Each structure stands twice: as C-alpha cells, then as structure tokens.
Coordinates of C-alpha atoms in Angstrom, one line a residue:
X15 CA 17.4 -2.0 28.0
X16 CA 13.9 -1.2 26.6
X17 CA 12.0 1.9 28.7
X18 CA 8.7 0.5 28.7
X19 CA 7.4 3.9 30.3
X20 CA 8.6 6.0 27.6
X21 CA 7.9 6.5 23.8
X22 CA 6.5 4.9 22.0
X23 CA 4.9 2.3 24.5
X24 CA 3.7 4.6 27.3
X25 CA 2.9 1.9 29.4
X26 CA 1.7 2.3 33.3
X27 CA 2.5 0.2 36.1
X28 CA 0.2 -2.0 35.5
X29 CA 0.9 -2.7 31.9
X30 CA 4.6 -3.1 32.3
X31 CA 3.7 -5.6 35.2
X32 CA 1.9 -7.8 32.7
X33 CA 4.6 -7.8 30.4
X34 CA 7.3 -8.8 33.0
X35 CA 4.9 -11.9 34.4
X36 CA 4.0 -12.8 31.2
X37 CA 7.9 -12.6 30.1
X38 CA 9.0 -14.4 32.8
X39 CA 6.5 -17.1 32.7
X40 CA 7.3 -17.8 28.8
X41 CA 9.1 -21.1 27.5
X42 CA 12.1 -20.7 24.8
X43 CA 9.6 -22.2 22.4
X44 CA 6.5 -19.8 23.6
X45 CA 9.2 -16.4 23.0
X46 CA 10.4 -17.8 19.5
X47 CA 6.9 -18.5 18.4
X48 CA 5.8 -14.8 19.5
X49 CA 8.5 -13.6 16.5
X50 CA 6.7 -14.8 13.8
X51 CA 3.2 -13.2 12.0
X52 CA 2.3 -15.7 9.2
X53 CA -0.4 -15.2 6.7
X54 CA -3.8 -17.1 7.3
X55 CA -5.0 -19.6 4.4
X56 CA -8.2 -21.4 6.0
X57 CA -10.8 -20.4 8.7
X58 CA -10.9 -24.0 9.7
X59 CA -10.6 -25.1 13.2
X60 CA -7.8 -27.8 12.4
X61 CA -5.4 -25.2 10.6
X62 CA -6.0 -22.3 13.3
X63 CA -5.3 -24.8 16.3
X64 CA -2.3 -25.8 14.5
X65 CA -1.3 -22.0 14.3
X66 CA -2.5 -21.8 17.9
X67 CA 0.0 -24.6 19.0
X68 CA 2.8 -23.2 17.6
X69 CA 2.4 -20.1 19.8
X70 CA 2.7 -17.3 17.1
X71 CA 2.7 -13.6 17.9
X72 CA 0.4 -12.6 15.2
X73 CA -1.8 -13.4 12.4
X74 CA -2.6 -11.9 8.8
X75 CA -5.4 -12.5 6.4
X76 CA -5.6 -11.6 2.9
X77 CA -9.2 -9.3 2.5
X78 CA -11.8 -11.6 3.5
X79 CA -15.9 -12.2 4.3
X80 CA -16.9 -10.2 6.8
X81 CA -18.4 -12.7 8.8
X82 CA -15.9 -15.1 8.2
X83 CA -13.1 -13.0 9.3
X84 CA -14.8 -12.2 12.0
X85 CA -15.4 -15.4 13.6
X86 CA -11.9 -16.2 12.9
X87 CA -10.0 -13.7 14.8
X88 CA -12.3 -14.2 17.9
X89 CA -11.7 -17.9 17.5
X90 CA -7.9 -17.1 17.6
X91 CA -8.0 -14.6 20.4
X92 CA -10.0 -16.6 22.7
X93 CA -8.1 -19.7 22.3
X94 CA -4.7 -17.9 22.3
X95 CA -2.5 -18.0 25.7
X96 CA -1.0 -14.6 24.7
X97 CA -3.6 -12.2 23.1
X98 CA -2.3 -12.2 19.2
X99 CA -1.2 -8.8 16.6
X100 CA -3.9 -9.0 13.9
X101 CA -2.9 -7.4 10.4
X102 CA -3.9 -6.2 7.2
X103 CA -2.4 -3.9 4.6
X104 CA -5.1 -0.7 5.2
X105 CA -3.4 1.5 2.9
X106 CA -6.7 2.8 0.9
X107 CA -9.5 2.3 3.0
X108 CA -11.8 -0.6 4.7
X109 CA -11.4 -3.3 1.5
X110 CA -7.5 -4.2 2.4
X111 CA -9.4 -5.9 5.1
X112 CA -12.8 -6.7 4.3
X113 CA -13.6 -7.7 0.6
X114 CA -16.9 -5.7 0.8
X115 CA -15.3 -3.1 2.9
X116 CA -15.8 1.0 2.3
X117 CA -13.2 2.1 -0.3
X118 CA -11.4 5.4 -0.3
X119 CA -8.7 6.6 -1.9
X120 CA -4.9 5.5 -2.4
X121 CA -2.6 7.9 -0.7
X122 CA -1.4 9.9 -3.8
X123 CA -4.9 10.8 -4.4
X124 CA -5.1 12.5 -0.7
X125 CA -1.6 14.3 -1.6
X126 CA -3.8 15.6 -4.4
X127 CA -6.3 17.6 -2.4
X128 CA -5.7 21.0 -1.2
X129 CA -6.9 19.9 2.2
X130 CA -4.7 16.6 2.5
X131 CA -4.8 16.1 6.3
X132 CA -8.3 16.2 7.0
X133 CA -8.7 13.5 4.1
X134 CA -5.7 11.4 5.7
X135 CA -7.2 11.7 8.8
X136 CA -10.7 10.2 7.2
X137 CA -8.7 7.4 5.6
X138 CA -6.9 6.5 8.7
X139 CA -10.4 6.4 10.5
X140 CA -12.3 4.7 7.7
X141 CA -9.3 2.0 8.0
X142 CA -8.9 2.1 11.7
X143 CA -12.9 1.7 12.1
X144 CA -13.0 -1.2 9.6
X145 CA -10.2 -3.3 10.8
X146 CA -12.0 -3.2 14.5
X147 CA -15.0 -4.6 13.0
X148 CA -13.2 -8.2 12.5
X149 CA -10.8 -8.1 15.0
X150 CA -8.0 -6.5 13.6
X151 CA -5.5 -4.7 15.8
X152 CA -2.8 -3.3 13.2
X153 CA -2.8 -2.0 9.6
X154 CA 1.1 -2.4 8.1
X155 CA 0.2 1.1 7.0
X156 CA 0.5 4.3 5.9
X157 CA 3.3 3.8 3.2
X158 CA 5.7 6.8 3.9
X159 CA 7.4 6.4 0.5
X160 CA 8.7 9.0 -1.1
X161 CA 7.7 8.7 -4.9
X162 CA 10.7 9.9 -6.8
X163 CA 11.1 7.3 -9.5
X164 CA 8.4 7.2 -12.3
X165 CA 9.3 4.0 -13.5
X166 CA 9.1 2.3 -10.0
X167 CA 6.1 0.0 -10.4
X168 CA 5.2 -0.5 -6.7
X169 CA 5.2 2.5 -4.8
X170 CA 3.3 5.2 -7.5
X171 CA 0.1 5.9 -5.8
X172 CA 0.5 3.8 -3.0
X173 CA 2.7 7.3 -1.7
X174 CA 1.7 10.5 -0.5
X175 CA 4.0 12.3 -3.0
X176 CA 7.3 13.0 -3.1
X177 CA 7.5 16.0 -0.9
X178 CA 8.9 15.0 2.6
X179 CA 7.4 17.2 4.7
X180 CA 3.6 16.6 2.9
X181 CA 4.0 12.8 3.6
X182 CA 5.2 13.6 7.4
X183 CA 2.0 15.7 7.8
X184 CA -0.3 13.4 5.8
X185 CA 1.1 10.5 7.6
X186 CA 0.9 11.6 11.1
X187 CA -3.0 12.5 10.4
X188 CA -3.4 8.8 9.4
X189 CA -1.5 7.8 12.7
X190 CA -3.4 9.7 14.8
X191 CA -6.8 8.6 13.3
X192 CA -5.5 4.9 14.1
X193 CA -4.2 6.2 18.1
X194 CA -7.8 7.2 18.4
X195 CA -9.4 4.1 17.6
X196 CA -6.6 2.5 19.8
X197 CA -4.6 0.3 17.4
X198 CA -1.3 0.3 15.7
X199 CA 0.0 1.8 12.4
X200 CA 3.6 0.5 10.7
X201 CA 5.3 2.8 8.6
X202 CA 6.8 1.1 5.7
X203 CA 9.5 0.4 3.8
X204 CA 12.7 1.6 5.8
X205 CA 15.0 2.5 4.7
X206 CA 12.6 3.5 2.0
X207 CA 11.2 2.5 -1.2
X208 CA 10.2 4.6 -4.6
X209 CA 14.1 5.6 -5.7
X210 CA 15.0 2.2 -7.7
X211 CA 12.7 1.4 -10.7
X212 CA 12.5 -2.4 -9.5
X213 CA 10.3 -3.8 -7.0
X214 CA 11.7 -5.7 -3.9
X215 CA 9.3 -8.6 -4.4
X216 CA 11.2 -9.5 -7.4
X217 CA 15.0 -8.8 -6.0
X218 CA 16.7 -6.9 -3.6
X219 CA 15.9 -3.6 -4.7
X220 CA 18.6 -0.5 -3.5
X221 CA 17.9 2.9 -1.9
X222 CA 20.6 4.7 -4.2
X223 CA 20.7 8.1 -2.4
X224 CA 23.7 9.3 -0.7
X225 CA 24.1 9.9 3.2
X226 CA 23.0 13.2 3.0
X227 CA 20.4 12.8 0.4
X228 CA 19.2 10.4 2.7
X229 CA 19.2 12.6 5.9
X230 CA 17.5 15.0 3.9
X231 CA 14.6 13.1 2.5
X232 CA 13.7 9.5 4.2
X233 CA 15.6 9.9 7.3
X234 CA 13.7 13.3 8.1
X235 CA 10.7 11.9 7.4
X236 CA 11.4 8.5 9.6
X237 CA 13.0 11.0 12.4
X238 CA 10.1 13.0 12.6
X239 CA 7.4 10.0 13.0
X240 CA 9.8 8.4 15.6
X241 CA 9.4 11.6 17.5
X242 CA 5.5 11.7 17.0
X243 CA 5.6 8.6 18.5
X244 CA 4.6 5.6 16.1
X245 CA 4.5 2.5 17.3
X246 CA 6.0 0.1 14.5
X247 CA 8.0 0.2 11.7
X248 CA 8.2 -2.0 8.8
X249 CA 11.7 -3.0 7.4
X250 CA 11.9 -3.7 3.5
X251 CA 14.3 -5.7 1.5
X252 CA 16.2 -2.9 0.4
X253 CA 19.8 -2.3 0.3
X254 CA 21.2 1.1 1.2
X255 CA 24.9 1.1 0.2
X256 CA 25.8 4.3 1.2
X257 CA 25.3 3.8 4.2
X258 CA 26.2 -0.2 4.7
X259 CA 28.9 -0.4 1.6
X260 CA 26.9 -3.3 0.8
X261 CA 23.5 -4.8 -1.2
X262 CA 22.5 -6.5 2.2
X263 CA 18.6 -6.0 2.5
X264 CA 17.9 -3.7 5.6
X265 CA 15.9 -6.6 6.9
X266 CA 19.2 -8.3 7.2
X267 CA 21.3 -5.7 7.9
X268 CA 22.2 -4.7 11.5
X269 CA 23.6 -1.3 10.7
X270 CA 20.3 -0.4 9.1
X271 CA 18.2 -1.8 11.6
X272 CA 19.9 -1.7 15.0
X273 CA 22.4 1.1 13.8
X274 CA 20.8 3.9 11.9
X275 CA 17.1 2.9 13.1
X276 CA 17.4 2.2 16.9
X277 CA 20.9 4.4 17.5
X278 CA 20.8 6.9 15.5
X279 CA 17.2 7.9 14.8
X280 CA 16.3 6.9 18.6
X281 CA 14.0 4.4 17.9
X282 CA 12.4 2.0 20.9
X283 CA 9.2 0.7 19.2
X284 CA 8.9 -2.6 17.3
X285 CA 10.5 -3.5 13.9
X286 CA 8.9 -6.4 11.7
X287 CA 10.1 -7.4 8.4
X288 CA 8.2 -7.0 5.1
X289 CA 7.3 -10.6 3.9
X290 CA 10.3 -13.0 3.9
X291 CA 9.0 -14.7 0.9
X292 CA 9.8 -12.2 -1.4
X293 CA 12.6 -12.2 -3.5
X294 CA 13.9 -9.6 -2.0
X295 CA 15.2 -11.7 1.3
X296 CA 14.9 -15.1 -0.1
X297 CA 17.9 -14.8 -2.5
X298 CA 20.2 -12.6 -0.2
X299 CA 21.2 -15.9 1.9
X300 CA 20.4 -19.1 2.5
X301 CA 16.8 -19.4 4.8
X302 CA 18.5 -21.3 7.4
X303 CA 20.8 -18.6 8.2
X304 CA 18.4 -16.1 6.8
X305 CA 15.4 -16.4 9.4
X306 CA 17.5 -15.6 12.4
X307 CA 19.6 -13.5 11.3
X308 CA 16.6 -11.4 10.5
X309 CA 16.0 -10.9 14.5
X310 CA 19.7 -10.6 15.5
X311 CA 20.1 -7.6 13.0
X312 CA 17.3 -6.2 15.3
X313 CA 13.8 -6.8 13.7
X314 CA 11.5 -8.2 16.2
X315 CA 9.1 -9.9 14.0
X316 CA 9.2 -11.9 11.2
X317 CA 6.3 -11.2 8.6
X318 CA 4.9 -14.4 6.6
X319 CA 6.9 -17.6 5.8
X320 CA 7.9 -20.1 3.0
X321 CA 6.9 -22.8 5.7
X322 CA 6.1 -21.8 8.9
X323 CA 7.2 -25.1 10.8
X324 CA 10.5 -24.7 9.3
X325 CA 11.3 -21.5 9.6
X326 CA 10.4 -21.9 13.2
X327 CA 13.0 -24.8 13.1
X328 CA 15.3 -22.5 11.6
X329 CA 14.9 -20.0 14.4
X330 CA 15.6 -23.0 17.3
X331 CA 18.8 -23.5 15.2
X332 CA 20.0 -20.4 15.1
X333 CA 19.4 -19.8 18.8
X334 CA 21.4 -23.1 19.3
X335 CA 24.6 -22.1 17.3
X336 CA 24.5 -18.7 17.9
X337 CA 23.0 -16.7 15.1
X338 CA 20.6 -15.5 17.6
X339 CA 21.6 -14.5 20.8
X340 CA 19.2 -15.4 23.8
X341 CA 19.6 -11.3 24.7
X342 CA 18.0 -10.5 21.3
X343 CA 15.5 -12.9 21.4
X344 CA 14.3 -11.4 24.9
X345 CA 14.5 -7.9 23.5
X346 CA 12.3 -8.7 20.4
X347 CA 9.7 -10.9 22.6
X348 CA 9.7 -7.8 25.3
X349 CA 9.0 -5.2 22.6
X350 CA 6.3 -7.8 20.9
X351 CA 4.3 -7.7 24.4
X352 CA 5.1 -3.9 25.1
X353 CA 3.3 -3.2 21.6
X354 CA 0.6 -5.4 22.6
X355 CA 0.1 -4.0 26.2
X356 CA 0.5 -0.4 24.5
X357 CA -3.1 -0.8 22.8
X358 CA -4.4 -3.0 25.4
X359 CA -5.4 -6.1 24.0
X360 CA -4.0 -7.8 26.9
X361 CA -7.0 -6.6 29.0
X362 CA -9.8 -7.0 26.4
X363 CA -11.7 -10.2 26.0
X364 CA -11.1 -9.6 22.7
X365 CA -14.0 -10.8 21.0
X366 CA -15.7 -8.5 18.5
X367 CA -19.4 -8.2 17.4
X368 CA -20.1 -5.4 15.7
X369 CA -22.5 -5.1 12.3
X370 CA -20.3 -3.7 9.3
X371 CA -22.5 -0.8 8.4
X372 CA -19.9 1.7 7.5
X373 CA -20.4 1.8 3.8
X374 CA -23.5 4.2 4.4
X375 CA -21.3 6.1 7.1
X376 CA -18.5 7.1 4.9
X377 CA -20.9 7.5 1.3
X378 CA -20.5 11.6 1.5
X379 CA -16.5 11.5 2.5
X380 CA -16.0 9.2 -0.5
X381 CA -17.5 11.5 -2.8
X382 CA -15.6 14.3 -1.5
X383 CA -12.2 12.9 -1.8
X384 CA -13.0 11.6 -5.6
X385 CA -14.3 15.2 -6.5
X386 CA -11.2 17.1 -4.6
X387 CA -8.4 15.1 -5.8
X388 CA -9.3 14.5 -9.6
X389 CA -6.4 16.2 -11.4
X390 CA -6.1 17.6 -15.1
X391 CA -2.8 17.4 -16.2
X392 CA -3.2 19.1 -19.4
X393 CA -6.6 20.1 -22.0
X394 CA -4.1 21.9 -24.5
X395 CA -6.9 21.7 -27.5
X396 CA -9.4 22.9 -25.2
X397 CA -11.8 19.7 -25.3
X398 CA -13.3 19.5 -22.4
X399 CA -16.1 19.6 -21.1
X400 CA -17.3 17.2 -23.6
X401 CA -21.1 17.1 -24.9
X402 CA -23.5 14.7 -26.9
X403 CA -23.6 17.8 -29.2
X404 CA -20.2 18.0 -30.1
X405 CA -18.7 14.6 -29.2
X406 CA -22.3 12.2 -29.7
X407 CA -20.3 9.2 -30.6
X408 CA -17.4 7.6 -28.4
X409 CA -15.1 5.4 -28.9
X410 CA -13.9 4.0 -25.7
X411 CA -11.1 1.4 -24.7
X412 CA -9.8 0.3 -21.7
X413 CA -6.1 0.0 -21.2
X414 CA -4.6 -2.9 -18.8
X415 CA -5.2 -6.5 -18.0
X416 CA -6.7 -6.4 -14.5
X417 CA -9.8 -8.7 -13.4
X418 CA -11.5 -5.0 -12.6
X419 CA -11.4 -4.2 -16.2
X420 CA -15.3 -5.4 -16.8
X421 CA -16.3 -3.3 -13.9
X422 CA -14.7 -0.2 -14.8
X423 CA -15.4 -0.2 -18.6
X424 CA -19.4 -1.2 -17.8
X425 CA -19.2 1.5 -15.1
X426 CA -17.9 4.2 -17.9
X427 CA -19.7 3.5 -20.7
X428 CA -23.2 3.2 -18.6
X429 CA -22.4 6.8 -17.2
X430 CA -21.6 8.4 -20.2
X431 CA -24.9 6.7 -21.8
X432 CA -26.7 8.1 -19.4
X433 CA -25.5 11.5 -19.9
X434 CA -26.6 11.2 -23.6
X435 CA -23.5 9.9 -25.4
X436 CA -23.5 6.6 -27.8
X437 CA -20.8 4.2 -26.5
X438 CA -18.8 2.2 -28.6
X439 CA -16.3 -0.3 -26.5
X440 CA -13.0 -1.0 -28.5
X441 CA -12.6 -4.9 -29.1
X442 CA -9.0 -5.4 -30.7
X443 CA -10.0 -8.2 -33.4
X444 CA -13.2 -6.9 -33.9
X445 CA -12.0 -3.2 -34.5
X446 CA -8.9 -4.1 -36.4
X447 CA -11.2 -5.0 -39.1
X448 CA -13.9 -2.7 -38.9
X449 CA -12.1 0.6 -38.4
X450 CA -11.8 1.1 -42.5
X451 CA -9.9 3.9 -44.3
X452 CA -9.4 7.0 -42.2
X453 CA -12.1 9.0 -43.2
X454 CA -14.4 6.1 -42.8
X455 CA -12.9 6.0 -39.2
X456 CA -13.2 9.6 -38.6
X457 CA -17.1 9.2 -40.0
X458 CA -17.7 6.7 -37.2
X459 CA -16.5 8.4 -33.9
X460 CA -16.9 11.9 -32.8
X461 CA -14.4 11.3 -29.7
X462 CA -11.9 8.4 -28.5
X463 CA -11.4 8.2 -24.7
X464 CA -8.5 5.8 -23.7
X465 CA -9.1 4.7 -19.8
X466 CA -6.0 3.1 -18.2
X467 CA -6.5 0.9 -15.9
X468 CA -3.2 0.1 -14.8
X469 CA -3.6 -0.9 -11.2
X470 CA -0.2 -0.7 -8.9
X471 CA 0.4 -4.4 -7.6
X472 CA 3.3 -6.3 -6.2
X473 CA 5.3 -8.3 -8.6
X474 CA 5.4 -6.3 -11.6
X475 CA 8.6 -5.4 -13.8
X476 CA 6.6 -2.0 -15.2
X477 CA 3.3 -0.4 -14.4
X478 CA 3.2 0.8 -18.7
X479 CA 1.0 0.6 -21.5
X480 CA 0.8 -2.4 -23.5
X481 CA -0.4 -1.6 -27.1
X482 CA -2.3 -4.2 -29.1
X483 CA -0.8 -3.1 -32.4
X484 CA -1.2 -5.3 -35.9
X485 CA 0.2 -3.2 -38.5
X486 CA -0.4 0.0 -40.2
X487 CA -3.1 2.0 -39.0
X488 CA -5.5 -0.5 -37.8
X489 CA -5.1 -0.9 -34.4
X490 CA -5.5 0.8 -30.9
X491 CA -2.4 2.9 -30.9
X492 CA -3.0 6.4 -30.8
X493 CA -2.1 7.4 -34.4
X494 CA -5.5 9.4 -35.0
X495 CA -4.9 12.4 -32.5
X496 CA -5.3 14.7 -35.4
X497 CA -8.2 12.8 -37.3
X498 CA -10.5 12.9 -33.9
X499 CA -10.4 14.3 -30.5
X500 CA -8.6 12.2 -28.0
X501 CA -8.6 12.2 -24.5
X502 CA -6.9 10.2 -21.7
X503 CA -7.6 9.4 -18.2
X504 CA -5.6 7.1 -16.1
X505 CA -7.4 5.2 -13.1
X506 CA -3.9 4.2 -11.7
X507 CA -0.7 5.3 -12.8
X508 CA 0.1 8.9 -12.7
X509 CA 3.1 9.1 -15.0
X510 CA 1.1 7.7 -18.3
X511 CA 1.7 10.6 -20.1
X512 CA 5.1 9.4 -20.8
X513 CA 3.5 7.0 -23.1
X514 CA 0.8 9.3 -24.7
X515 CA 2.5 12.6 -25.3
X516 CA 0.5 12.9 -28.5
X517 CA -2.8 13.5 -26.7
X518 CA -3.4 16.9 -25.7
X519 CA -5.9 16.1 -22.8
X520 CA -4.8 13.9 -20.0
X521 CA -6.5 13.2 -16.6
X522 CA -5.3 12.0 -13.6
X523 CA -7.7 9.9 -11.1
X524 CA -5.4 8.0 -9.3
X525 CA -8.0 5.1 -8.7
X526 CA -10.6 2.8 -9.9
X527 CA -12.8 2.7 -7.2
X528 CA -16.7 3.5 -8.1
X529 CA -16.7 6.8 -6.6
X530 CA -13.8 8.1 -8.4
X531 CA -15.0 6.9 -11.9
X532 CA -18.5 8.7 -10.9
X533 CA -16.7 12.0 -10.3
X534 CA -14.5 11.9 -13.4
X535 CA -17.6 11.6 -15.4
X536 CA -19.0 14.3 -13.7
X537 CA -15.7 16.5 -14.4
X538 CA -15.6 15.2 -18.0
X539 CA -19.0 16.9 -18.7
X540 CA -18.6 20.0 -16.9
X541 CA -20.8 19.3 -13.9
X542 CA -17.9 19.8 -11.3
X543 CA -14.5 21.5 -11.7
X544 CA -11.0 20.2 -11.5
X545 CA -9.6 20.9 -8.4
X546 CA -6.6 18.3 -7.8
X547 CA -2.9 19.2 -7.8
X548 CA -0.7 16.5 -8.9
X549 CA 1.9 15.7 -5.8
X550 CA 4.8 14.3 -7.8
X551 CA 6.4 15.9 -10.7
X552 CA 5.6 15.0 -14.0
X553 CA 7.8 15.9 -16.4
X554 CA 9.6 12.7 -16.2
X555 CA 13.1 13.4 -15.6
X556 CA 13.0 12.5 -12.2
X557 CA 14.0 16.1 -11.1
X558 CA 13.3 15.6 -7.6
X559 CA 15.4 12.6 -7.5
X560 CA 18.2 14.4 -9.2
X561 CA 17.9 17.4 -7.1
X562 CA 18.0 14.7 -4.0
X563 CA 21.1 13.2 -5.7
X564 CA 23.1 16.2 -5.5
X565 CA 23.6 16.4 -1.8

C-alpha cells in the first residue's frame, strides 16, 4: 500500500483527495496511457493531438527552440485531461532542454572543484530555472553512477567521480535546487552504471560487483538519496548477476526493482525505465512480453517507444493475459498521480510565459566553475606557462570527429592569436606532405598543442583517440615529443593520458563549453592558476574498482 503522506510524496489532504478522485474516475485506457512517456518528434497540432488521444502520462523533447518548446508544452498541458510530467536530460545545464540554453558544466567538473556542493547546487538551479521557462517539470538527472572503469564510454564526465560520499553530497545539492524550484529529479541509472566497459544503449551491460561491494558503493548512494527524499529513480538496462543470478536487465527484473529497490532500500517513489528502444532492453525478450513485464517488475513509467501505438497495444494485451496484473497497474498509476501532485502541477494552469534571460544572470557563475575545475594532470617538462617569446609558432590539432570540432578549433585558435601566438591548424592531407624532415619540422613550430574534443555520447563502443596515421614520421601521432614541446588538453574524456603517456604536459578541462575553453587558454598563458583536482583515479589500473571487488 502506498503511503502518500510520507516520503517522498508528503501529500496533504487536498492533494491526496485529488489523487484518489482522479484515479477512481479513470478508465482502463486512461490508466494504461499514464504509464507512457514518449519522446516527441513534432510540434504540429495534429501530432500533439494524437499523443493526447493516447492519454499519455508524460512527454520528452530533445533540446529545441525556446519559443517552440514553450508553445508546445503550453498546448499539451492546456489540452491534457491529467497534467503531464514533462522531462528533459538536464545534466550539464539548461542546454539539455533549450538549444541555446545556459551551458554550465558536466558533473565531473563540479567534482573536481574544492567546493563542489556550491557548484552542484548552482548546476541544479540553472537546470531547474531553464526547465521552468519552457514548461519542463522533470529532470532526468543527476547521474549518480560511479565512474569506476576508465574504459566505460558513456558515464565518464557525466559522473561526479568515483567516490560514493562525494556523489552523495553533490547529488543532494543538485536535488535540493530542483526541490526549491518545485520540480522533480530522477537519479540514475539503478542499480549502477560505470562498472562495465560497455554501453547499455548497445547491449545489456553488467554491474559485476559482488553484493557486498555493491552495498558499500552504489547501495550506499541510493540508500542515502532515498532517505534524502528523492522522488523518482530511473532504472537502467543493466544486469546485476550477483543479486539475481541472471543477466536480466534491471528494467525487467522484479528482484532488482521490487525486492532490492523497494523492499530492501525502502523506496516509495516513482520508478521509470531508461529509454526502452535501447538494445539493453529490446534484446532481452520479445517486445510484446517486455512492455508489460517492465511494469509488472516494479517500474511505474515506460520511457520512449519503438512505436507508441504498438507498445500501448502490448500493454493492454499483457493486462488481458496476466503478464500485467490489475493491482500492479493501479499501483503504478497511483504513484504517477502522487508524483504529479507532489509538485503541485494539478493546481496550476500550466501556462508558461517567462522570457529567457538566464544567460546574462549566470555569466559569472560559468566563469567561476570553469576556473576552479580545470585540472593540471602533469607538467613534468615544466612547459607552462607558454609565451609568444618562447612558443610563437604553434601547430594546433583537434582530435575527434564531432560537429563541435569547428567551433572548438576556431575558438582555441582565435584566443591564442589574441595573446600573440601564430597558430597553424593541422590538416591531415596537407600537413602530411608539408612536414618535411625532422629538422624542417622543428624549424616550423615551437609548440604542438593537441586538443581532444572527444565527447561523451551514447552508442559509442569507446571514447578514445583515433589517429590519422600514414607511415613513417609524416602523420599526426605524437612522434615528435622529444623534438618539439608538446602539450595535450582534453575537453572531454579525462582518461586520454593512457593513450599519450609520451606527452609530459596534460590538462583535463572536462568540457568544450566556450567558458571552459576561455579558462583553459588563460591558464595556459599564466593568467590564472590551475585549481582543479581530479575526482577519479588516473593511474588506469581501475584501482578503485579492484578495491571494491575485494569486498
């Protein structure tokens, strides 16, 4: 039996009455519709009306235009019989909701600062206020995973680090900022990503910790944040074989969701699956079976669809054939309604009219987080600071193959030139033929800067460097480190040192946001000091992971 008056809902009588009245007036079709939170693909009225006819419980849009998103969510809330949970991935700033929103910092940059709790609250504040501008009431954040495996391509800088207590403390501040704005967070990805070196988007990944190791790491995190009052949790397509004895993803495991999360950890709030088109979910069983099984296993909402109409049909069939019980359906719907009431959206007209003026408001905060997080990993060659007197002619190479490369490349080049350097951009085909002999190469350049712009994103098997190698000495691999001073900056993955141990100066900047690029260049030329401290192990032995596995 759900207790609406207690953690995490804390509903008063008026809100409880609304939940019960709404529930008892719902048809079976309306109840089933509430389980679904699809991703929106269009702002056209015809498309939105079709979603409304399906009685969906919530809606997610990828980052979009401010005015368009605002109008879309206004329309949906105004025309929905039951108010909608409206969600976005708000991990690094308002740009998770709005294309031109306020960028702030990835979570790992916050973990690298000396006063992370202050910056974590600020991140939450920026994300929450940005969300409210367009009518979003639910952030799929913060990420509370531990970054334990440097080969993991998906968690990386999205995590606060690899220390459980730090993750707990920083996550609490982020959650509190959302609570203060009367919005929802969803901690993720239960039972814990960051152990496997693979991505659940591409397969069912595995949390391979023993039960005792899990309880002393991820279990501690979730227990603390549940006690803190987190209202929603996202369950990943991640197996936990030490607990279940199988490789069934958590999103389809009653043992993990109902037994471990609800009964052992005492969680009373809403559980949502991670995106169900992911291979980690879709390959575990037939979709006809998986759709109702996710809810029967203890999840309350079903995120994204292969096809919404088909998934609704599968859910109805599951209810008819017993894969989904009436009792479990009703429990899930009541939790959804209680979650909505807990942030008072049932009493609002759900119209949003504010203007987007946040960028100016948080300009100083952006500069501060960048300044205090950027980390000097090593400078054993005593290269820094660089000066035009010593390092006038710079060869700059951008590593990575992302849409942001041109922006990053131009930004770094322009800023260095403003400080008096002559910057040549590395062009693979051109430079291969123009480098000449070793002595000729040395005569052309005083410094080589590698800027790794390798972003953490889904559906990657690795987040490593791919070199453009031809043969001999005429390529972009760092063969010349004993010939010309060379430095390496990572604007993403903090583990690149494993691939460039021959480079004696390495900087982790954690993000390719413009304010991080600005702050990095200032530190290169000695205008400011390096203040960040790495929140993860950089010895590339997974020592933290190995220690946990000894439990």
